[in-house]
C-alpha atoms as an extended CHARMM CRD file, in Angstrom:
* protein
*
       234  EXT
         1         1  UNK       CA            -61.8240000000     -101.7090000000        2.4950000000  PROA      1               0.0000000000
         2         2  UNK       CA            -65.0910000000     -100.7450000000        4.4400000000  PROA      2               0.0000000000
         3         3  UNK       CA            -64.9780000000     -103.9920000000        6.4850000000  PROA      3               0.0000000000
         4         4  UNK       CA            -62.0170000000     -103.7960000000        7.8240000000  PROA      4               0.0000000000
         5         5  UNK       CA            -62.8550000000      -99.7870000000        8.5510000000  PROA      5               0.0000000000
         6         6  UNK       CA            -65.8940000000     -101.0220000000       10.3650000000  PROA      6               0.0000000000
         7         7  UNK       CA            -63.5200000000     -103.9570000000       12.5510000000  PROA      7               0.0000000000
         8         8  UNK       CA            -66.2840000000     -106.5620000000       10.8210000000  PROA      8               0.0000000000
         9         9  UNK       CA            -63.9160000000     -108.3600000000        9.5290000000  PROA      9               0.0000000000
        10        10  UNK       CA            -60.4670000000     -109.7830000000       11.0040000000  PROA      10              0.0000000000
        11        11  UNK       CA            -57.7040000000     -107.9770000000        9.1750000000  PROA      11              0.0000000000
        12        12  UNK       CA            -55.3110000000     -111.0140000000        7.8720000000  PROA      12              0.0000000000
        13        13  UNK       CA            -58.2350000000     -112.8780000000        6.9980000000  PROA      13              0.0000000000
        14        14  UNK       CA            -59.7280000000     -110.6500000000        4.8610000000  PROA      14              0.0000000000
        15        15  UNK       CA            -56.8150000000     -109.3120000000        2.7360000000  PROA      15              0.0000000000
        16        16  UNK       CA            -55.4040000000     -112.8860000000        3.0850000000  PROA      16              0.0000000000
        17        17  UNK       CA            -58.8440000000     -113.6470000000        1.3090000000  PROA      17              0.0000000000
        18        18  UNK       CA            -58.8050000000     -110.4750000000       -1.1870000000  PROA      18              0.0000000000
        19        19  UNK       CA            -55.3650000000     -111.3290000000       -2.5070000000  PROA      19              0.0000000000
        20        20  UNK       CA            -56.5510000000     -114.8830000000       -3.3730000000  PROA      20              0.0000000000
        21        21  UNK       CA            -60.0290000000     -113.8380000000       -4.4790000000  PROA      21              0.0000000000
        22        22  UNK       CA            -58.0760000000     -111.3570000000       -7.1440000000  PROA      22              0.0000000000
        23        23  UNK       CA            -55.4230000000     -113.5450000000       -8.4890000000  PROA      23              0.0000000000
        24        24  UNK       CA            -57.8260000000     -116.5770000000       -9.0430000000  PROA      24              0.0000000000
        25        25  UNK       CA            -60.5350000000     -114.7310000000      -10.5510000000  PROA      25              0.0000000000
        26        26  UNK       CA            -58.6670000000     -111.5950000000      -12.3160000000  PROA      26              0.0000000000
        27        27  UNK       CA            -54.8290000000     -112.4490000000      -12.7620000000  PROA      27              0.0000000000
        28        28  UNK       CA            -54.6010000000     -116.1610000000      -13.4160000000  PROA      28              0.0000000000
        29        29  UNK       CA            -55.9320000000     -116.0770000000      -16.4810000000  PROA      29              0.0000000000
        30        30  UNK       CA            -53.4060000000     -113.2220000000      -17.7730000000  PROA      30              0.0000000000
        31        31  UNK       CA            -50.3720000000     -114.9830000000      -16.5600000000  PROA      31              0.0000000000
        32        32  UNK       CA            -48.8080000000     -118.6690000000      -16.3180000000  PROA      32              0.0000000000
        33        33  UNK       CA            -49.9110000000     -120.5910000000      -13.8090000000  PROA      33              0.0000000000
        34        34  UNK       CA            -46.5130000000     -121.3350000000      -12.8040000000  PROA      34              0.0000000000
        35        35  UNK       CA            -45.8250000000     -117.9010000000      -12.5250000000  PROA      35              0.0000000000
        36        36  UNK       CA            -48.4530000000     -117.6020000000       -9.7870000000  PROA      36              0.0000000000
        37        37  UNK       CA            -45.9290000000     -117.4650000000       -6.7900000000  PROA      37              0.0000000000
        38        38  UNK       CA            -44.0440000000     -115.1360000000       -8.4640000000  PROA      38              0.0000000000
        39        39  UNK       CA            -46.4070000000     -113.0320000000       -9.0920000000  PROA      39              0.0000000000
        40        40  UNK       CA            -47.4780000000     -112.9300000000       -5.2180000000  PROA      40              0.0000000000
        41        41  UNK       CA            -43.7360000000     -112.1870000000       -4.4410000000  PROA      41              0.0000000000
        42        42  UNK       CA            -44.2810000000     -109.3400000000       -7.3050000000  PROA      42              0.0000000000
        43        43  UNK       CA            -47.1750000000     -108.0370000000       -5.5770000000  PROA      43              0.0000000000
        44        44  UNK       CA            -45.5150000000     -107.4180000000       -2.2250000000  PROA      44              0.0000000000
        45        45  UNK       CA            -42.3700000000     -105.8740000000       -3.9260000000  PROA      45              0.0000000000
        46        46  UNK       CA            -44.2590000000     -103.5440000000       -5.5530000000  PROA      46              0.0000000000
        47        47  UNK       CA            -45.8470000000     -102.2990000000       -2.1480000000  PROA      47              0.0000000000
        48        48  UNK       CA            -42.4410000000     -101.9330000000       -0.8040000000  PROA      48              0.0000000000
        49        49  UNK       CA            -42.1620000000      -99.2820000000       -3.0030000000  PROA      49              0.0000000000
        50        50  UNK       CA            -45.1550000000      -97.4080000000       -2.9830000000  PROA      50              0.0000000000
        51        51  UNK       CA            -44.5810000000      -93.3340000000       -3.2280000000  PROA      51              0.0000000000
        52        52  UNK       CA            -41.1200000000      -94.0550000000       -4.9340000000  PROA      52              0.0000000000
        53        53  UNK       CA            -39.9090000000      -93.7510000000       -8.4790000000  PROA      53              0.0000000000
        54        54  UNK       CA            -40.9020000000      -96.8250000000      -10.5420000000  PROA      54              0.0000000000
        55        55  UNK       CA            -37.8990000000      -98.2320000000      -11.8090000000  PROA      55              0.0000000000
        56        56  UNK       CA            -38.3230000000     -101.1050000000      -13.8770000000  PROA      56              0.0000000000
        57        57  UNK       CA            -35.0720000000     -103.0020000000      -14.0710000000  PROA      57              0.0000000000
        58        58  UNK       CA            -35.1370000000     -103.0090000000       -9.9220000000  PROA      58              0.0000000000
        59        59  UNK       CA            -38.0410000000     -104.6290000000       -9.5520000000  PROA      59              0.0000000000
        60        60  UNK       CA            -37.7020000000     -107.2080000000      -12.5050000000  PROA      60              0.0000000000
        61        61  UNK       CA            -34.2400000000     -108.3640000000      -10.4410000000  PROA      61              0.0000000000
        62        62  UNK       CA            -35.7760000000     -108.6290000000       -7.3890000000  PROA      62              0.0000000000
        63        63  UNK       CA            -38.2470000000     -110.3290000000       -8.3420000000  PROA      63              0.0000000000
        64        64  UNK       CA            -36.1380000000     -112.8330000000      -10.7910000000  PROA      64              0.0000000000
        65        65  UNK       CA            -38.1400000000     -111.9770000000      -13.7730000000  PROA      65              0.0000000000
        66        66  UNK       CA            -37.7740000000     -109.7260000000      -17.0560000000  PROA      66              0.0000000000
        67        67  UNK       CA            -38.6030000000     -106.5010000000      -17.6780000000  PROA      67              0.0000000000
        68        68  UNK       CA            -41.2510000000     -106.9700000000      -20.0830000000  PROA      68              0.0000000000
        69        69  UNK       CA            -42.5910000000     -109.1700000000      -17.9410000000  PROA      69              0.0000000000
        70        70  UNK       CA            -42.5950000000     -106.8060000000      -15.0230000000  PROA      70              0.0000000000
        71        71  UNK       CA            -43.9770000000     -104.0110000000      -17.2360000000  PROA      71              0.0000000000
        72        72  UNK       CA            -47.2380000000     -106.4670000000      -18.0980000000  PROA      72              0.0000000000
        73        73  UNK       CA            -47.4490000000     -107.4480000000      -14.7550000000  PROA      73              0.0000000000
        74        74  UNK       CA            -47.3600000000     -103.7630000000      -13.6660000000  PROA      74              0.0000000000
        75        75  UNK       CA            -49.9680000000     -102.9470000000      -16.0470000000  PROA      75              0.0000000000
        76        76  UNK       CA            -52.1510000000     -105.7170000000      -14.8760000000  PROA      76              0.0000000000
        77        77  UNK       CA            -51.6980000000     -103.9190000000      -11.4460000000  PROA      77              0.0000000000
        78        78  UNK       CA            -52.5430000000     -100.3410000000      -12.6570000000  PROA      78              0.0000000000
        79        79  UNK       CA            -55.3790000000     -101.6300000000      -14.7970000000  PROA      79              0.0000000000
        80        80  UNK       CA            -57.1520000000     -103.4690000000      -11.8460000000  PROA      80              0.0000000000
        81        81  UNK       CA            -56.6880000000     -100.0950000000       -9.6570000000  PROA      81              0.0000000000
        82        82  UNK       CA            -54.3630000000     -101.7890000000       -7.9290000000  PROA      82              0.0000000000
        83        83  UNK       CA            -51.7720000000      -99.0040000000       -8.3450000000  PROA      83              0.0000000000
        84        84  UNK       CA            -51.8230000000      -96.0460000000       -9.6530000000  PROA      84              0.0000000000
        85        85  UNK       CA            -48.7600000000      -94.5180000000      -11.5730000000  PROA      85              0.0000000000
        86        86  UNK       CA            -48.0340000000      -90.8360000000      -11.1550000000  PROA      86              0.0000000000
        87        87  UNK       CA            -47.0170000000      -88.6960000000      -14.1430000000  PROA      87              0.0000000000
        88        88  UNK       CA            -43.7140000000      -86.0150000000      -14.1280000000  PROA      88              0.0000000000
        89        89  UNK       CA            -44.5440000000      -82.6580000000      -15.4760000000  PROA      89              0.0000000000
        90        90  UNK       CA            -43.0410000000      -82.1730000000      -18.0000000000  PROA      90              0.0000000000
        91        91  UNK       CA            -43.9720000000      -78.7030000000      -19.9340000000  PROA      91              0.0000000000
        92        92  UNK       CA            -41.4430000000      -77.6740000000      -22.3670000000  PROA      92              0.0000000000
        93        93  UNK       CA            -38.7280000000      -78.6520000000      -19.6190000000  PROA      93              0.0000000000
        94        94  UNK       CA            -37.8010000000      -82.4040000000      -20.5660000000  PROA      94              0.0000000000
        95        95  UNK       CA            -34.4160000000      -81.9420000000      -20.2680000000  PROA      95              0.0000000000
        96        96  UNK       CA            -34.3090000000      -80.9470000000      -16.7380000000  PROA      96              0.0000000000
        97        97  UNK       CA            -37.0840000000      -83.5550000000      -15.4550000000  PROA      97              0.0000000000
        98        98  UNK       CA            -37.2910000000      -87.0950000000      -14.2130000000  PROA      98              0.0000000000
        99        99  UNK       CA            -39.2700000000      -88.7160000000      -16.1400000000  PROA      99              0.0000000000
       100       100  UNK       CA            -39.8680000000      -91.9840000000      -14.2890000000  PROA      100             0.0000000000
       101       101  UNK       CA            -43.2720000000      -92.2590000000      -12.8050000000  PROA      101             0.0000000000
       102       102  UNK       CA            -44.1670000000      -92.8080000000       -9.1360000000  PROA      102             0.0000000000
       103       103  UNK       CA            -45.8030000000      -95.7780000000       -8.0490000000  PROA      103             0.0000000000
       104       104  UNK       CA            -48.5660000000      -95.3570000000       -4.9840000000  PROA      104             0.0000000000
       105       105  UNK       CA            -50.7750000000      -97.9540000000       -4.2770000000  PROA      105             0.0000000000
       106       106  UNK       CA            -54.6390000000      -97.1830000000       -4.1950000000  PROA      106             0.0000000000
       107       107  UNK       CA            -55.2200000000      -98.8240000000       -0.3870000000  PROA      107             0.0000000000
       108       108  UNK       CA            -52.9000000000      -98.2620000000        2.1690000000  PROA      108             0.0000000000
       109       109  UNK       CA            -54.6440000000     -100.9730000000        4.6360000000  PROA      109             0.0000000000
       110       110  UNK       CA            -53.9850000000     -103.4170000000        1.3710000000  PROA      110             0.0000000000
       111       111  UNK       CA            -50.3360000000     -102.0870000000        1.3140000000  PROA      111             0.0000000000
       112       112  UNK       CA            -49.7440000000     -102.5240000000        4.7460000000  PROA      112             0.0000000000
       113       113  UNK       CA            -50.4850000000     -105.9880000000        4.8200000000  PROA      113             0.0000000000
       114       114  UNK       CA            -48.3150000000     -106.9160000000        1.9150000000  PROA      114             0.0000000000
       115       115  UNK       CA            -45.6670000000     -105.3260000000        3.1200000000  PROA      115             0.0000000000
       116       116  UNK       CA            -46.1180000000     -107.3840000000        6.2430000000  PROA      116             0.0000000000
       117       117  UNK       CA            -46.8940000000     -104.4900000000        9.0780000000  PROA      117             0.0000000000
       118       118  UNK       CA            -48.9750000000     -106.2020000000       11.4860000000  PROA      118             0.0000000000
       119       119  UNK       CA            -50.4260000000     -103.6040000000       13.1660000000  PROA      119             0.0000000000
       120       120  UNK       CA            -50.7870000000      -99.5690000000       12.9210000000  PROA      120             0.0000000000
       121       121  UNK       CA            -48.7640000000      -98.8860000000       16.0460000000  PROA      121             0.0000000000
       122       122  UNK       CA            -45.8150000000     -100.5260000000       14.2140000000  PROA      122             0.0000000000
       123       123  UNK       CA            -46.6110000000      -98.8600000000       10.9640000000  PROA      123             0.0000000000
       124       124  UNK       CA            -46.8140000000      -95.4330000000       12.4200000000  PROA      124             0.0000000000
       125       125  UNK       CA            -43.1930000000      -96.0550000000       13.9910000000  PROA      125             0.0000000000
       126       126  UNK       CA            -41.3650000000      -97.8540000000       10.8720000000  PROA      126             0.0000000000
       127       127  UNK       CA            -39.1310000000      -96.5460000000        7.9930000000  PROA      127             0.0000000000
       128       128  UNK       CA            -42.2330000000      -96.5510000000        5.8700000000  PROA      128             0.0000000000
       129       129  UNK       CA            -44.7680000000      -94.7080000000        7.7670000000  PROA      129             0.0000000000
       130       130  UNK       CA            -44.1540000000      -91.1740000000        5.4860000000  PROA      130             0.0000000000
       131       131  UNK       CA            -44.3780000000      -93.2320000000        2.5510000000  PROA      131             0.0000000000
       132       132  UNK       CA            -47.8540000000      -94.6100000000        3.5880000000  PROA      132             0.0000000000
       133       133  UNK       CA            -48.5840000000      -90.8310000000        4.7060000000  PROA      133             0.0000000000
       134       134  UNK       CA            -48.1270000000      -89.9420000000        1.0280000000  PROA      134             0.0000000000
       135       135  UNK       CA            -49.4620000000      -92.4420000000       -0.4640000000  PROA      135             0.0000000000
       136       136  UNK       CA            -52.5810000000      -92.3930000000        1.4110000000  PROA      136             0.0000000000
       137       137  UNK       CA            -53.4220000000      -88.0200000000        0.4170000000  PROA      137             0.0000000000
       138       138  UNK       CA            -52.4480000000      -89.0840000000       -3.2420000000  PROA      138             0.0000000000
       139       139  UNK       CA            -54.5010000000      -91.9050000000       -3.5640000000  PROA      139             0.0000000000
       140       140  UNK       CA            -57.2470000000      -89.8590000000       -1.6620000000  PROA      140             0.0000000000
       141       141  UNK       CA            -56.7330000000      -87.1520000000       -4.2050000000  PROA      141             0.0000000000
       142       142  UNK       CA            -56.8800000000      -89.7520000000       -6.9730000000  PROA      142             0.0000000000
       143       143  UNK       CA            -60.6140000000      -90.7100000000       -5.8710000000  PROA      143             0.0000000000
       144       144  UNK       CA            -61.4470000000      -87.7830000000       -5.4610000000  PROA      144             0.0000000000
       145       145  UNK       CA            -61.1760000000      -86.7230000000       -9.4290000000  PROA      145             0.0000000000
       146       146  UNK       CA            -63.0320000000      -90.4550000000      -10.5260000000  PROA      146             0.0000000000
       147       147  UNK       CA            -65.7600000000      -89.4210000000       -8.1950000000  PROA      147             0.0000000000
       148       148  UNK       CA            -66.2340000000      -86.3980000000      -10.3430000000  PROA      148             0.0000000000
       149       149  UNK       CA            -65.8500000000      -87.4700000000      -13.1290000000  PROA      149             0.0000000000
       150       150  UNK       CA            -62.6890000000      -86.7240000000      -14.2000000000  PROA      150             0.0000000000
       151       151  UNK       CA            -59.3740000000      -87.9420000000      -15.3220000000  PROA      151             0.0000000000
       152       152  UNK       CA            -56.6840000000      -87.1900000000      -12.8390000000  PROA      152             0.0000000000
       153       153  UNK       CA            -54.2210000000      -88.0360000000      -15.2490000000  PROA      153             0.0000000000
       154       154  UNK       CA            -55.3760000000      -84.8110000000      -16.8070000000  PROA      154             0.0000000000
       155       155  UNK       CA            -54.5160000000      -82.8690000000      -13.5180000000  PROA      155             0.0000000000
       156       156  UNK       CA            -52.0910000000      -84.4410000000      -11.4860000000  PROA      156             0.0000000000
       157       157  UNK       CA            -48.3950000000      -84.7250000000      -11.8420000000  PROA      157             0.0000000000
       158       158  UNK       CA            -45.2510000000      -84.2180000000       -9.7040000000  PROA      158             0.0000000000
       159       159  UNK       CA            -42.3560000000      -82.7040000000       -9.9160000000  PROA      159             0.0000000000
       160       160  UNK       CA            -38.4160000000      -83.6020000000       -9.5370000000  PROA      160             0.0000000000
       161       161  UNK       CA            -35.3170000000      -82.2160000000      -11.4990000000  PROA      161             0.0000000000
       162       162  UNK       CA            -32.0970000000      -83.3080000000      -12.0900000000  PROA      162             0.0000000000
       163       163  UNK       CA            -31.1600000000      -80.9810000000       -9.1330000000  PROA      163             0.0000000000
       164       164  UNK       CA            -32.9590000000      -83.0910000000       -6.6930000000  PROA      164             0.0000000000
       165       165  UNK       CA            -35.8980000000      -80.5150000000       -6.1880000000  PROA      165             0.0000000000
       166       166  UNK       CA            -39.2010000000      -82.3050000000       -5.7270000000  PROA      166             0.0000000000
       167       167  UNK       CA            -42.9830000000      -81.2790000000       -5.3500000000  PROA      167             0.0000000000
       168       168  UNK       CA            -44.9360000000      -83.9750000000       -4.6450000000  PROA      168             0.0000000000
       169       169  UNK       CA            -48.0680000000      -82.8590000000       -6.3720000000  PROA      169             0.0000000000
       170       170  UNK       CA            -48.7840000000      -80.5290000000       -8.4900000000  PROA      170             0.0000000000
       171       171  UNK       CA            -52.3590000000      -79.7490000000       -9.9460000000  PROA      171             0.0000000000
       172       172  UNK       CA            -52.9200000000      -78.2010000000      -13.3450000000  PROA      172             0.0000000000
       173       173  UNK       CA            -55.3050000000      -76.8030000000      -14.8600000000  PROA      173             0.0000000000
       174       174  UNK       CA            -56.1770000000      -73.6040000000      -17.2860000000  PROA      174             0.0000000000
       175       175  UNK       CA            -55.8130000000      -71.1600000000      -14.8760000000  PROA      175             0.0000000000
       176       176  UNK       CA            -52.1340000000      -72.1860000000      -13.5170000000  PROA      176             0.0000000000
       177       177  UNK       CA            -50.6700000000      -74.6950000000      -11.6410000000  PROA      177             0.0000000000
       178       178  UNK       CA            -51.3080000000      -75.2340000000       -8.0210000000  PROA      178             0.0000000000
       179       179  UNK       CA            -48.1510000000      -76.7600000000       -6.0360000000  PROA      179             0.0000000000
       180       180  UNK       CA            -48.7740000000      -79.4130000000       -3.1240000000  PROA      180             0.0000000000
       181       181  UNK       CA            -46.5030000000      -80.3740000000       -0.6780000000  PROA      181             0.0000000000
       182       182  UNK       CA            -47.2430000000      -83.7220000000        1.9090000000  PROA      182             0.0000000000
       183       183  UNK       CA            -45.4560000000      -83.8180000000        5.0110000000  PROA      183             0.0000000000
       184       184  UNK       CA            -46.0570000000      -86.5760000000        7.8680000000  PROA      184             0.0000000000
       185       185  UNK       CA            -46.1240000000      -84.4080000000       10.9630000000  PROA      185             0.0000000000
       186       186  UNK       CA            -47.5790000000      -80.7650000000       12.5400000000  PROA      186             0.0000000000
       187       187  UNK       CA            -45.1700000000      -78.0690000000       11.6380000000  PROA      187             0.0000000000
       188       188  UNK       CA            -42.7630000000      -78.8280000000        8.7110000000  PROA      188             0.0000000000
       189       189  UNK       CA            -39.5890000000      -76.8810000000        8.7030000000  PROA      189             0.0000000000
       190       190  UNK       CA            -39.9160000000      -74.6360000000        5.6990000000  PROA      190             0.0000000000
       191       191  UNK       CA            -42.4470000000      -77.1010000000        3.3410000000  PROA      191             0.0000000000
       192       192  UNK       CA            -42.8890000000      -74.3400000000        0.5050000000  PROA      192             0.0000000000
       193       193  UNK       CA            -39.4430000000      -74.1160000000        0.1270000000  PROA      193             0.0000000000
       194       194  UNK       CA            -39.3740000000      -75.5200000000       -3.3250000000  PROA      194             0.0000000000
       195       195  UNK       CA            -42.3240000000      -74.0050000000       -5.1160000000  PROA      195             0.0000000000
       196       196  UNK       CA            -40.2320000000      -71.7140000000       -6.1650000000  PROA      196             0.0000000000
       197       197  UNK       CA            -38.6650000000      -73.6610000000       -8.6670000000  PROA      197             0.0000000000
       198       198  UNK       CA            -41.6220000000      -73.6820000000      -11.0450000000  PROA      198             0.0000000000
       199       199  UNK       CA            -41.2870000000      -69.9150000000      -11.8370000000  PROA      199             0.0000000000
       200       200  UNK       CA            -39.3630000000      -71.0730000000      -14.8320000000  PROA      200             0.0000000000
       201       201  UNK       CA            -42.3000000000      -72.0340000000      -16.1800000000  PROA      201             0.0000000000
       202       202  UNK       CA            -44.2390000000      -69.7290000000      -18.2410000000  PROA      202             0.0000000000
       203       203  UNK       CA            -47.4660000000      -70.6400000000      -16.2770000000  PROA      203             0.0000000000
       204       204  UNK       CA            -49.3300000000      -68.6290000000      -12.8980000000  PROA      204             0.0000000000
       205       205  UNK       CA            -48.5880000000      -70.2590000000      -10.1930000000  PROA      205             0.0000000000
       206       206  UNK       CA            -51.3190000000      -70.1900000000       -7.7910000000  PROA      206             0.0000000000
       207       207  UNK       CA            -52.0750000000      -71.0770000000       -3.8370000000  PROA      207             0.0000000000
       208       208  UNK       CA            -49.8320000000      -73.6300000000       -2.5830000000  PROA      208             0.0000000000
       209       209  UNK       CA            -50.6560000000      -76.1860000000        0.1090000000  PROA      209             0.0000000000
       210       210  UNK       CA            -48.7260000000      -78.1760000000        2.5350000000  PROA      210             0.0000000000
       211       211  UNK       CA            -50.7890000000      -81.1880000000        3.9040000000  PROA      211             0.0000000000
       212       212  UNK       CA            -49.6520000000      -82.3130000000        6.9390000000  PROA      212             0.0000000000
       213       213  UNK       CA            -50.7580000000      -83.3710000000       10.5600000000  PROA      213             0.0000000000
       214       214  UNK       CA            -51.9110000000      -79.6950000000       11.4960000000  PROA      214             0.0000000000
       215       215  UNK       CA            -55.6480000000      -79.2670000000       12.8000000000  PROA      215             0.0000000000
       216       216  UNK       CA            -56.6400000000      -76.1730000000       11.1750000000  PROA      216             0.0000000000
       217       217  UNK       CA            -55.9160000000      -74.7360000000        8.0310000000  PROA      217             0.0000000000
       218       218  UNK       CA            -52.9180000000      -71.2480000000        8.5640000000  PROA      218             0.0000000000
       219       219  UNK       CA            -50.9590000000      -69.3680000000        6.0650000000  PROA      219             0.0000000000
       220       220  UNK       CA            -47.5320000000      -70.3550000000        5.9680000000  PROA      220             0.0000000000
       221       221  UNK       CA            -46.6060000000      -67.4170000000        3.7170000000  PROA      221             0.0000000000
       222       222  UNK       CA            -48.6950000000      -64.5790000000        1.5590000000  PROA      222             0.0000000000
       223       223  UNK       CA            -48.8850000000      -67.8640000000       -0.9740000000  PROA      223             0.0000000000
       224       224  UNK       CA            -49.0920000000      -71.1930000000        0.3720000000  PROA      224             0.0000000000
       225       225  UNK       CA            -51.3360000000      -72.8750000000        3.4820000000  PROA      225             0.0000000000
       226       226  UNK       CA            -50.7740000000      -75.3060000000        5.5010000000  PROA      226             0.0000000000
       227       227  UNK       CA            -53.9570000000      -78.2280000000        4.9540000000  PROA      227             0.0000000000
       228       228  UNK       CA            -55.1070000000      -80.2850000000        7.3850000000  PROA      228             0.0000000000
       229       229  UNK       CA            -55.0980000000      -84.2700000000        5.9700000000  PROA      229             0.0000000000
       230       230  UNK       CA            -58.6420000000      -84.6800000000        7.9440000000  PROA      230             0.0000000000
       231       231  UNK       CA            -60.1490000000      -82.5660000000        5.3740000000  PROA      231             0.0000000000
       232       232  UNK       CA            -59.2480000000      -84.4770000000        2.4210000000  PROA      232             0.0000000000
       233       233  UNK       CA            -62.7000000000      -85.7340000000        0.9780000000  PROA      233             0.0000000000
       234       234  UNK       CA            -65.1000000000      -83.5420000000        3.3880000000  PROA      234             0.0000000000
């Protein structure tokens, strides 16, 4: 949101006004409008959970509505870039995989204020603020692929097994896949740790990176680097 980047606007104003502006003009006319306070309800819900598994059923009973109901509604989100849902990688190794997707919202400021954090001092302290860390790389990361013209669904995917080992991105393409680790902070105990777990595969697996807080880019090992998250889009 450039205006609120630029303090031209006043923060709760404008979202207060964006949220409005998009379910009069783009979401009414796709659901009831008696649903319409539900739906705001749904919205916030949804940011509660951004960089988290998307599981249907929990959000349907929190909200007090179906689950085909919270699958259109979800859809409506994701096709209005809203949200953006995260694929598992799956190759050959379906059995052993996750296969929910994660949910990350595509503005963190937007996030922030339906989750009701007034301010960024209070943000940076709460529960939330490494899920907002993550979801702001991956939606950063997301951008970055639509501004080249490409599909990031084509690329990007993450990676949890049934024995609770997780990578939170990892990028494929022909040559191999590239593991990514995101970690609020400077100095991560041991973030390559579980890159190791995609040797299985019968793919190369090349650099890794661990994006954190750090202010200049350092080997961690001979095959992963830490990455500063001020470099994302320069």
């Amino acid at each position: 949101m450039p205006d609120i980047c630029a303090n031209n606007s006043e923060r709760e104003a404008y979202f207060k006004s964006y949220v409005n502006t998009y379910i009069e003009k783009d979401v009414r006319k796709l659901i009831s409008a008696s649903n319409e306070t539900q739906f705001r309800n749904f919205i916030s819900i949804v940011a509660l959970r951004t960089s988290q598994e998307l599981h249907y059923e929990e959000i349907a009973n929190s909200v007090g509505i179906d689950v085909k109901t919270c699958k259109r509604w979800l859809s409506i989100l994701e096709t209005s870039g809203i949200i953006y849902l995260l694929q598992p990688y799956m190759a050959n190794m379906s059995n052993r995989i996750i296969k929910a997707s994660k949910l990350y919202f595509m503005d963190t400021g937007l996030c922030s204020y339906l989750c009701k954090w007034p301010d960024s001092q209070m943000l940076e302290n709460c529960a939330m603020s490494g899920a907002f860390f993550e979801t702001y790389v991956v939606s950063e990361l997301i951008k970055n692929f639509f501004s080249f013209n490409k599909n990031p669904r084509d690329y990007l995917f993450y990676y949890r097994d049934i024995d609770q080992k997780e990578i939170d991105i990892l990028y494929v393409d022909e040559e191999g896949i590239y593991p990514i680790e995101i970690k609020k902070g400077i100095n991560p105990k041991n973030p390559a740790k579980n890159f190791t777990v995609l040797n299985k595969y019968k793919r190369k697996i090349k650099t890794g990176l661990v994006i954190d807080c750090c202010e200049k880019i350092r080997a961690i090992n001979e095959i992963s680097y830490s990455f500063p998250v001020q470099f994302l889009g320069i």
